[in-house]
PDB file of C-alpha atoms in Angstrom:
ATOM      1  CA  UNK A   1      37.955  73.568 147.399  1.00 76.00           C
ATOM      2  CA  UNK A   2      36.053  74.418 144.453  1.00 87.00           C
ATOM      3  CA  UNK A   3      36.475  74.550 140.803  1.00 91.00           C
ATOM      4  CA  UNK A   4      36.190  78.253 138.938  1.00 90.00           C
ATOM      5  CA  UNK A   5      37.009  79.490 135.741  1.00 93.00           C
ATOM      6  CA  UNK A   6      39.125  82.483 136.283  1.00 94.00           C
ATOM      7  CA  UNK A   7      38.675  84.004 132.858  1.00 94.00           C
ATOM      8  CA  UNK A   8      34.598  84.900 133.476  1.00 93.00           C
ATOM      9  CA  UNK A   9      33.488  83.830 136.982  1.00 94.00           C
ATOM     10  CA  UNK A  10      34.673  86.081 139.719  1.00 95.00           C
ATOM     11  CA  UNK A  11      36.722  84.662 142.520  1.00 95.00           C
ATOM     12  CA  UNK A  12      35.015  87.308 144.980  1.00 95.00           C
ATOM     13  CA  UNK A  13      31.927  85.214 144.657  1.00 93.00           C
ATOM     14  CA  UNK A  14      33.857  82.294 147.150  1.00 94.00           C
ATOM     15  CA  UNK A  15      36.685  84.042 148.143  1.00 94.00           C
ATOM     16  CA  UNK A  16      36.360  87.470 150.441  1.00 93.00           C
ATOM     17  CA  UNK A  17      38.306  90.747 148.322  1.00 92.00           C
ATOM     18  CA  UNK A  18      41.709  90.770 150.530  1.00 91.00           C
ATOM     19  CA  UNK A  19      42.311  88.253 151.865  1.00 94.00           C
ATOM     20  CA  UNK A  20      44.322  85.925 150.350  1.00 96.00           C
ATOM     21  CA  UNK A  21      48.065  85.815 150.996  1.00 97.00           C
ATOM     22  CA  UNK A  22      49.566  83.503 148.887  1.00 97.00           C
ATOM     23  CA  UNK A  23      48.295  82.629 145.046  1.00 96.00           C
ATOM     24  CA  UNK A  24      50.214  79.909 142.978  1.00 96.00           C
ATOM     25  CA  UNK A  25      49.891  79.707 139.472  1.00 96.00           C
ATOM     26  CA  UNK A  26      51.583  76.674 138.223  1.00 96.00           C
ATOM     27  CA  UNK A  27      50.865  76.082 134.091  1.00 95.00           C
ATOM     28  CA  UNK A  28      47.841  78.343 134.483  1.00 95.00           C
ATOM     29  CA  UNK A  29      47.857  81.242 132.473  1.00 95.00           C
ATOM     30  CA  UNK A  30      49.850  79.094 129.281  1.00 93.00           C
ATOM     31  CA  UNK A  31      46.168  77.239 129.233  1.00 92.00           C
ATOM     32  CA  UNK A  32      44.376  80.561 128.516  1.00 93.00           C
ATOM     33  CA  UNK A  33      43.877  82.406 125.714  1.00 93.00           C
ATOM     34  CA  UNK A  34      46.130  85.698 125.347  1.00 93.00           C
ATOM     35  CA  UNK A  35      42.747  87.727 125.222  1.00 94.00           C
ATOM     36  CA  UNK A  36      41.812  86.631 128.303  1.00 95.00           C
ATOM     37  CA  UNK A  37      44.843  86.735 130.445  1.00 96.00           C
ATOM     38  CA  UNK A  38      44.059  89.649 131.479  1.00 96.00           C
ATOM     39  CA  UNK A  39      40.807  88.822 133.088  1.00 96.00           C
ATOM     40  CA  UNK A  40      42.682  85.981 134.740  1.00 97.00           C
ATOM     41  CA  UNK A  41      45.134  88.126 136.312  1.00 97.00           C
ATOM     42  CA  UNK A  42      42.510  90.860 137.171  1.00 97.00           C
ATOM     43  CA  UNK A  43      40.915  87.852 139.074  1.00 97.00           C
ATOM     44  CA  UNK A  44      43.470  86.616 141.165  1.00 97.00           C
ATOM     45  CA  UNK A  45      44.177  90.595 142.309  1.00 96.00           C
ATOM     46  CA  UNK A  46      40.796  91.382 143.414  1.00 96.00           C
ATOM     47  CA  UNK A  47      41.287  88.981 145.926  1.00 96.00           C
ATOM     48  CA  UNK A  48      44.739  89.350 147.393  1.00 96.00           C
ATOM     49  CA  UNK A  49      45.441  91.554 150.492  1.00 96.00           C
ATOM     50  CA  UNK A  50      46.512  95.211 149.256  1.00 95.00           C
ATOM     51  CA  UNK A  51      49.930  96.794 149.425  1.00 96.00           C
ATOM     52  CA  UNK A  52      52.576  94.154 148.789  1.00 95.00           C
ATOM     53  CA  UNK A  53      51.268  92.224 151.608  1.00 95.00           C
ATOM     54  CA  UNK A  54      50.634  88.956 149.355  1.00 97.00           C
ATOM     55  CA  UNK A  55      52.537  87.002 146.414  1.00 97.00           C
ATOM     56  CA  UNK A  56      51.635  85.758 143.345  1.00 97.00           C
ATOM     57  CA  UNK A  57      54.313  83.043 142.705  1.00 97.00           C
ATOM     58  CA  UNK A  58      54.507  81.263 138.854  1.00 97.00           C
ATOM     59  CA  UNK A  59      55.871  78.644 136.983  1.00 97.00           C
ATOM     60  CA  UNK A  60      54.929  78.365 133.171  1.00 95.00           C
ATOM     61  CA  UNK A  61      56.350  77.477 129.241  1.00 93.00           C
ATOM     62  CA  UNK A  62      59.084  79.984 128.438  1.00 93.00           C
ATOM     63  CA  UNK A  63      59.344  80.926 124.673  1.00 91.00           C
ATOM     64  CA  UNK A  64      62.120  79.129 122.807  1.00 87.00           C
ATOM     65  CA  UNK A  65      61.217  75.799 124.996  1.00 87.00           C
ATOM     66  CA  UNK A  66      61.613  72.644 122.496  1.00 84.00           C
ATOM     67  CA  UNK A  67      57.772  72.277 122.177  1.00 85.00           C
ATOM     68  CA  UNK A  68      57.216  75.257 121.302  1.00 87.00           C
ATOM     69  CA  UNK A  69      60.060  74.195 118.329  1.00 83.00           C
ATOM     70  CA  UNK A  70      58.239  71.471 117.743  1.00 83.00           C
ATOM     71  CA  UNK A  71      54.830  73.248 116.849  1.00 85.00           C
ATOM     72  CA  UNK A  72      56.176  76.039 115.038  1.00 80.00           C
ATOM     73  CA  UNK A  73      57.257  73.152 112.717  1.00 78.00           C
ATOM     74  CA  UNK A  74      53.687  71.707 112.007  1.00 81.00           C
ATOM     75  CA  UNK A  75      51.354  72.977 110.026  1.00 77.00           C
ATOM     76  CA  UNK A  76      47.576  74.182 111.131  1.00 82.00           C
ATOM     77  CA  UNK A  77      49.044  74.247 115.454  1.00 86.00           C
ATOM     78  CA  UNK A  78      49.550  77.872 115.331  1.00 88.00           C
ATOM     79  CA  UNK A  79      46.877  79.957 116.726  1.00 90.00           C
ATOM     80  CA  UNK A  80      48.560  83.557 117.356  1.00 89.00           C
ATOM     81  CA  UNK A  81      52.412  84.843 118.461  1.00 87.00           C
ATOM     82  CA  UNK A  82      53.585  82.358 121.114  1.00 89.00           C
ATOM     83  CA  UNK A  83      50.281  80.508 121.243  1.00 91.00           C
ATOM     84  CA  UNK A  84      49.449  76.387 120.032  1.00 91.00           C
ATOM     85  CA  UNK A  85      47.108  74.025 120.040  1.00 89.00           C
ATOM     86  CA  UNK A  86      47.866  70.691 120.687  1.00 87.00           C
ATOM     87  CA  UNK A  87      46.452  67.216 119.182  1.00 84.00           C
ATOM     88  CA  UNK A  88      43.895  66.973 121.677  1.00 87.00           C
ATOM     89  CA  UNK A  89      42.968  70.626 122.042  1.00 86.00           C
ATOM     90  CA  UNK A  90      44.571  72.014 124.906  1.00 89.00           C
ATOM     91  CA  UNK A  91      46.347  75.060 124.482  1.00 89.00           C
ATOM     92  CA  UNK A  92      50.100  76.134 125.041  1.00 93.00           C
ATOM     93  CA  UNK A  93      51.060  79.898 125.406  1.00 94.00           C
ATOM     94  CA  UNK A  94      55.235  80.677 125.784  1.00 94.00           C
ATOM     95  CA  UNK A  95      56.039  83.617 127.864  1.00 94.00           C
ATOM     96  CA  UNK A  96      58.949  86.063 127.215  1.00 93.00           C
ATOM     97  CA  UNK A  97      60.027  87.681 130.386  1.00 94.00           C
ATOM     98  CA  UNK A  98      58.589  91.168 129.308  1.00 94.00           C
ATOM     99  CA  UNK A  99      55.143  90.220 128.298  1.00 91.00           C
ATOM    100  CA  UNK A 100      55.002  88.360 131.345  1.00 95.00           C
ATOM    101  CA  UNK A 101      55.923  91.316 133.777  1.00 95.00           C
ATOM    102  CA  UNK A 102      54.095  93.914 131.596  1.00 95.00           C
ATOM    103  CA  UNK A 103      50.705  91.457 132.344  1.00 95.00           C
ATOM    104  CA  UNK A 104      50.895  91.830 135.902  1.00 97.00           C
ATOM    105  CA  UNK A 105      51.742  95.537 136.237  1.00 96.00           C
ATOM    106  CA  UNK A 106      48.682  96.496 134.360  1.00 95.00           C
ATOM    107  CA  UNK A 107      47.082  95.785 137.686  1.00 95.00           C
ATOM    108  CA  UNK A 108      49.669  97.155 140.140  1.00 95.00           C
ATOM    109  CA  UNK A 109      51.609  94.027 140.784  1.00 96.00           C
ATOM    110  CA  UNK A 110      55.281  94.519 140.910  1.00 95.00           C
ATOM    111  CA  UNK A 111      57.911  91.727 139.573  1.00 96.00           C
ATOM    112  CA  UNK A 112      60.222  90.774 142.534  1.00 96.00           C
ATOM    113  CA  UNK A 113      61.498  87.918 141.335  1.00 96.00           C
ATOM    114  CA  UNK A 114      61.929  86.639 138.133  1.00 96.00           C
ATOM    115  CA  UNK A 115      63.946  83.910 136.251  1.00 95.00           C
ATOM    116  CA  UNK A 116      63.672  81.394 132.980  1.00 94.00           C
ATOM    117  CA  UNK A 117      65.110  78.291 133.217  1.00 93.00           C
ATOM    118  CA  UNK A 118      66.369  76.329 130.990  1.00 90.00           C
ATOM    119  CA  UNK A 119      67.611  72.565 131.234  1.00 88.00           C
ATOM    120  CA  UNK A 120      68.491  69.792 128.340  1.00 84.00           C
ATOM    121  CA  UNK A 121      66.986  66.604 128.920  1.00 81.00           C
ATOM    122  CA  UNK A 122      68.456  63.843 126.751  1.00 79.00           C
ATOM    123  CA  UNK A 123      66.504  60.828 125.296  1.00 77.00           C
ATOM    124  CA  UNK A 124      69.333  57.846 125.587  1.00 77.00           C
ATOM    125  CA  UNK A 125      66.719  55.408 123.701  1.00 79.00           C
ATOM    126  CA  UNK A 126      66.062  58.035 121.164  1.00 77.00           C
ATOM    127  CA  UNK A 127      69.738  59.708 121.359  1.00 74.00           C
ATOM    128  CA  UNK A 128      67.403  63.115 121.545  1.00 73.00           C
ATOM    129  CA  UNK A 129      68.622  66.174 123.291  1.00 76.00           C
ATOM    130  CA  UNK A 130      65.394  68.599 124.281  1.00 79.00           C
ATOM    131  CA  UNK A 131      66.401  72.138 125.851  1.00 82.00           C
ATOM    132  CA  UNK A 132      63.377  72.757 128.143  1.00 88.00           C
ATOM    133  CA  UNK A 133      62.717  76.179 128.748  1.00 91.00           C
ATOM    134  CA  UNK A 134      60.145  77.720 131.437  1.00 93.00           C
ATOM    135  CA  UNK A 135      59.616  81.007 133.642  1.00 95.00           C
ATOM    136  CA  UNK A 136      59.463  81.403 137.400  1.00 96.00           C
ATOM    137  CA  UNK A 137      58.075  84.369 138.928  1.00 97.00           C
ATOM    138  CA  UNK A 138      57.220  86.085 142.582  1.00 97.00           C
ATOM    139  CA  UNK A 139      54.744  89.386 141.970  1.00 97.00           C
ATOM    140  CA  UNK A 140      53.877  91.410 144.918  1.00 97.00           C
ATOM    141  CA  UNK A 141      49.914  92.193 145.494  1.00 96.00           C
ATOM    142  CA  UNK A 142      48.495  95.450 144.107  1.00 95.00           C
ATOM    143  CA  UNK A 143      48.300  98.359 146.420  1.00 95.00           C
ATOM    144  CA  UNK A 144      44.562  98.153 146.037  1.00 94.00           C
ATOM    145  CA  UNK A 145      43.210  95.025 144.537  1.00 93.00           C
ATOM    146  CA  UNK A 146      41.737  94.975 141.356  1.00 94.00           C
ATOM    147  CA  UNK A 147      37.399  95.365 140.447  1.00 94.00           C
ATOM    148  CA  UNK A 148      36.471  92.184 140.818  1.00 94.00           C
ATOM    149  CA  UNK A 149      34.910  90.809 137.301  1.00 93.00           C
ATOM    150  CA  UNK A 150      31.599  91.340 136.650  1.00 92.00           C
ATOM    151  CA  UNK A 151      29.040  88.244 136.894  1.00 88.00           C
ATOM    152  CA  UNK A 152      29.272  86.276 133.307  1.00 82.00           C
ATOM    153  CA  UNK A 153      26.147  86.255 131.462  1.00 84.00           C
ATOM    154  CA  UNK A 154      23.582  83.031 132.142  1.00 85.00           C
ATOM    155  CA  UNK A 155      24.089  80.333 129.976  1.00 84.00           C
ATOM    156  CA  UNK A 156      22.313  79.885 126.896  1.00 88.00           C
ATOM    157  CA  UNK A 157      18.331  78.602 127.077  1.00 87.00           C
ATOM    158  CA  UNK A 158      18.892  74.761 126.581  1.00 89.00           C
ATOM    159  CA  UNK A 159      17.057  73.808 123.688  1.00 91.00           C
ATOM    160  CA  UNK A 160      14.179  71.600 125.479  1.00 92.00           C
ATOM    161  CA  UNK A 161      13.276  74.478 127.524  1.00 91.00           C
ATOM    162  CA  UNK A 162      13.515  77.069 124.220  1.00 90.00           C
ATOM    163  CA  UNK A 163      10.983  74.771 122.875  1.00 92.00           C
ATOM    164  CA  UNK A 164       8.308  74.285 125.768  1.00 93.00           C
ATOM    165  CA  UNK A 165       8.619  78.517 126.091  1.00 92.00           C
ATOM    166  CA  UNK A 166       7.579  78.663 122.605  1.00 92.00           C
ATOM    167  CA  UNK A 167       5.028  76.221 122.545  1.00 94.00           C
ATOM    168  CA  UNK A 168       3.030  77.574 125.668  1.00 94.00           C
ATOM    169  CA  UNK A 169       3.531  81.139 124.679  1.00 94.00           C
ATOM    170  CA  UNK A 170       1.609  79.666 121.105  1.00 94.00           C
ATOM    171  CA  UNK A 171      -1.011  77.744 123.822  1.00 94.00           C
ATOM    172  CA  UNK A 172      -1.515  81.252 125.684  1.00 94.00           C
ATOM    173  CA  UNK A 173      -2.072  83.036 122.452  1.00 94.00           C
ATOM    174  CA  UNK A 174      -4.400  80.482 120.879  1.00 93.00           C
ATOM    175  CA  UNK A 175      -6.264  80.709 123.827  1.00 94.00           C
ATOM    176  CA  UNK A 176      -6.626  84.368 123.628  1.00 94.00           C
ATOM    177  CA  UNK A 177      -7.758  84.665 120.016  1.00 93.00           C
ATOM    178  CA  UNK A 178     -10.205  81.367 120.725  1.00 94.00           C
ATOM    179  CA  UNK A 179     -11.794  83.850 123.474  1.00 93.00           C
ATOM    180  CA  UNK A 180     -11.759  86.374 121.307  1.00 93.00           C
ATOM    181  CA  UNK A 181     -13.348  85.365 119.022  1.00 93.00           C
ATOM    182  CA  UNK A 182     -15.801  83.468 121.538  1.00 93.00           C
ATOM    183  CA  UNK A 183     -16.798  87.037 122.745  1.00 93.00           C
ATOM    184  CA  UNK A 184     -17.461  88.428 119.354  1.00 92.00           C
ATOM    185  CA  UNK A 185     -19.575  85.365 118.513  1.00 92.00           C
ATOM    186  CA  UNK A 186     -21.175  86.045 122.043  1.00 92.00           C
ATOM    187  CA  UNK A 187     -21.407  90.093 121.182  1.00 92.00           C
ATOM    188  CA  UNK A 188     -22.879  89.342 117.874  1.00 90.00           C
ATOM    189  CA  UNK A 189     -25.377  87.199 119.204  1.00 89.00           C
ATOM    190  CA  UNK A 190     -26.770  89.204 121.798  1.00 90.00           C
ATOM    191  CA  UNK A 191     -27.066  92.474 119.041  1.00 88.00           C
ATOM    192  CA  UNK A 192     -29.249  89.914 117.230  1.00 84.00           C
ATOM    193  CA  UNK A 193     -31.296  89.057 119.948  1.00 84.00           C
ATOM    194  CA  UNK A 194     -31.724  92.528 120.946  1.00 87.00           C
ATOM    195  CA  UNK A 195     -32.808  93.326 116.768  1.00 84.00           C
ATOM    196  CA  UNK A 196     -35.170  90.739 117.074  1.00 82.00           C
ATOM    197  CA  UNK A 197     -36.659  91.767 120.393  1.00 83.00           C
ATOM    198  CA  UNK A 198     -37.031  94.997 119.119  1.00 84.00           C
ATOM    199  CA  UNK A 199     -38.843  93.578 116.131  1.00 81.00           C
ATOM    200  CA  UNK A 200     -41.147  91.666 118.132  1.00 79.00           C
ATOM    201  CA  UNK A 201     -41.943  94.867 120.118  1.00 82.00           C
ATOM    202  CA  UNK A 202     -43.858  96.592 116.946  1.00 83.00           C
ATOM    203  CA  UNK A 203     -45.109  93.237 114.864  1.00 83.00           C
ATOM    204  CA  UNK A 204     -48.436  92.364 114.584  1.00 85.00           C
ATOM    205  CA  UNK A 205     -50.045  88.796 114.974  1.00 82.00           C
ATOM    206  CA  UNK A 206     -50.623  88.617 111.498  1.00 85.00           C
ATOM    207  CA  UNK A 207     -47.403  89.613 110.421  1.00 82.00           C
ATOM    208  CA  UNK A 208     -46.085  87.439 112.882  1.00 81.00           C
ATOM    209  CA  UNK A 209     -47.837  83.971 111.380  1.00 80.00           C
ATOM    210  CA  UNK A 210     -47.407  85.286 107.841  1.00 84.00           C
ATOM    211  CA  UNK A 211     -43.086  84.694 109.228  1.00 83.00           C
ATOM    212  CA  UNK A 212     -44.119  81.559 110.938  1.00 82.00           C
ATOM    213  CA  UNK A 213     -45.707  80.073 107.904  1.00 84.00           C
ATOM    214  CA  UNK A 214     -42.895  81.281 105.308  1.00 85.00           C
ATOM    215  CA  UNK A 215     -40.234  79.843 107.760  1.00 82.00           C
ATOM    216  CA  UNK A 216     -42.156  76.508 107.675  1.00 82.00           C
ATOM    217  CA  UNK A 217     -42.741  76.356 103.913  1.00 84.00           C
ATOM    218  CA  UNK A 218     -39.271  77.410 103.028  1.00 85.00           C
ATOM    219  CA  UNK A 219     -37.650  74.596 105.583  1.00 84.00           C
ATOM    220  CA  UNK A 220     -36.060  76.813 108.174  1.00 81.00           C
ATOM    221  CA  UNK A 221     -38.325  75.034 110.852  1.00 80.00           C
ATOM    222  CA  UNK A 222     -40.745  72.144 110.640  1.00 84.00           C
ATOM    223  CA  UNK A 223     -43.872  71.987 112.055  1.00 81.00           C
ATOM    224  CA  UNK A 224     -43.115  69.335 114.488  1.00 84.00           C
ATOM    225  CA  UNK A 225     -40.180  71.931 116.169  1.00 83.00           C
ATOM    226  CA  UNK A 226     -42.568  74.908 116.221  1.00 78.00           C
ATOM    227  CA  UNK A 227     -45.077  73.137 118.216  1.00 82.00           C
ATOM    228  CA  UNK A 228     -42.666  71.483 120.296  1.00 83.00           C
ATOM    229  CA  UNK A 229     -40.474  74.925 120.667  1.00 79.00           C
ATOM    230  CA  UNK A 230     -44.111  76.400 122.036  1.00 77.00           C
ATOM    231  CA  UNK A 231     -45.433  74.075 124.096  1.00 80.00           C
ATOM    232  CA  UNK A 232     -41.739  74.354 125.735  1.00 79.00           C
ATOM    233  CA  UNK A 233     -42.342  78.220 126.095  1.00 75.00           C
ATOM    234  CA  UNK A 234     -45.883  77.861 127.053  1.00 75.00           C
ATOM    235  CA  UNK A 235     -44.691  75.574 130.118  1.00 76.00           C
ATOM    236  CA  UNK A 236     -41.911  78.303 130.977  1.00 70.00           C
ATOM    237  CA  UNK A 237     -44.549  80.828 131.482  1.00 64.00           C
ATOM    238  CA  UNK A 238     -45.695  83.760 129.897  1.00 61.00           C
ATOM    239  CA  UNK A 239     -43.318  85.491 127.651  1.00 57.00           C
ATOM    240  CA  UNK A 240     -41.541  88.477 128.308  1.00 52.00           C
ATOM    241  CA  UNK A 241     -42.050  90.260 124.936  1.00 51.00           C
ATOM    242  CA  UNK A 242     -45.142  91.905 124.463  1.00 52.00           C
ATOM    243  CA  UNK A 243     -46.391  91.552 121.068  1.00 50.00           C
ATOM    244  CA  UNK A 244     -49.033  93.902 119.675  1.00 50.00           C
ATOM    245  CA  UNK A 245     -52.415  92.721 118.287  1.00 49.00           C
TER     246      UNK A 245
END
């Protein structure tokens, strides 16, 4: 057993294409909407054995049955011809005989048998008489069965997940720009490096203290850090810049 929605999910997904023989349908299709009948019915076909070999056999509301009365009568039940809601929101479609056969021989299934029967049931506390009214049918199988339906779409993104997508795609990207901008800082550092190099290359010794000496006065380096900065490059070695005299 398994449970299926017959409007959207195709029965060919649990059920092999031809090979059922017998399909009841007891109060089904009154449940759907009249838009999707058709879907319904082109469900059950795609999986019944080809020509005439199977039978649909169904039982549902006939129009004129008392309920149906009874919710023509209130206000706001009405959803379209033949078709009610009911207080707890279940639905309620009444079938004349001709939309019912005309429903089925869209997909090649032939009427064999069909009747509406109708039976007054009396209330003795109440002193009510209710003429019931329903429709029961036999349809032979298609002499091909019908395309099965296609897959129904996935379900929507729950909205925890929508959430975590967005907020790591945001993580990804602020990564990105973060690098970015890491490598222009690094870029821009090493054109500096490579000005000042260059510089080095063609300044003098004088020229050379005269910066030192400026740097110091203006603040941009104290004394203490310049000595410290060359004793730490003295004890690294020579330097690698050659400085003219």
């Amino acid at each position: 057993p398994f449970v299926c929605d017959i409007t959207k999910e195709p029965l060919t997904d649990v059920v092999p294409i031809g090979s059922v023989d017998v399909c009841t349908m007891v109060f089904v299709l009154s449940a759907v909407s009249p838009e999707k009948m058709r879907d319904a019915v082109r469900n059950v076909s795609s999986v019944m054995r080809p020509n005439a070999e199977a039978r649909v056999l169904l039982r549902d509301y006939a129009s004129g049955d008392l309920a149906q009365e009874r919710f023509a009568a209130k206000s706001g039940q009405k959803l379209a011809e033949n078709f009610y809601v009911r207080g707890d929101g279940t639905r309620a479609f009444y079938f004349s005989p001709t939309n019912l056969k005309a429903l089925f021989a869209d997909f090649g299934m032939v009427v064999e048998s069909l009747d509406v029967y109708e039976r007054a049931i009396t209330n003795r506390g109440q002193g009510v008489k209710m003429d019931r009214r329903w429709v029961q049918a036999s349809f032979a199988s298609a002499r091909v069965p019908a395309e099965p339906l296609p897959p129904p779409p996935p379900p929507p993104e729950p909205e925890w997940a929508k959430r975590k997508r967005e907020a790591d795609a945001a993580r990804v990207e602020r990564a990105a720009r973060d690098e970015a901008e890491a490598a222009r800082r690094r870029e821009n550092e090493a054109a500096a490096l490579a000005e000042v190099t260059a510089a080095l290359e063609t300044c003098a010794r004088g020229d050379l203290e005269r910066v030192v000496m400026g740097m110091m006065r203006e603040g941009v380096v104290t004394p203490e850090t310049l000595v410290r900065r060359l004793k730490e490059a003295s004890d690294e070695g020579p330097s690698v810049v050659p400085r003219k005299t």
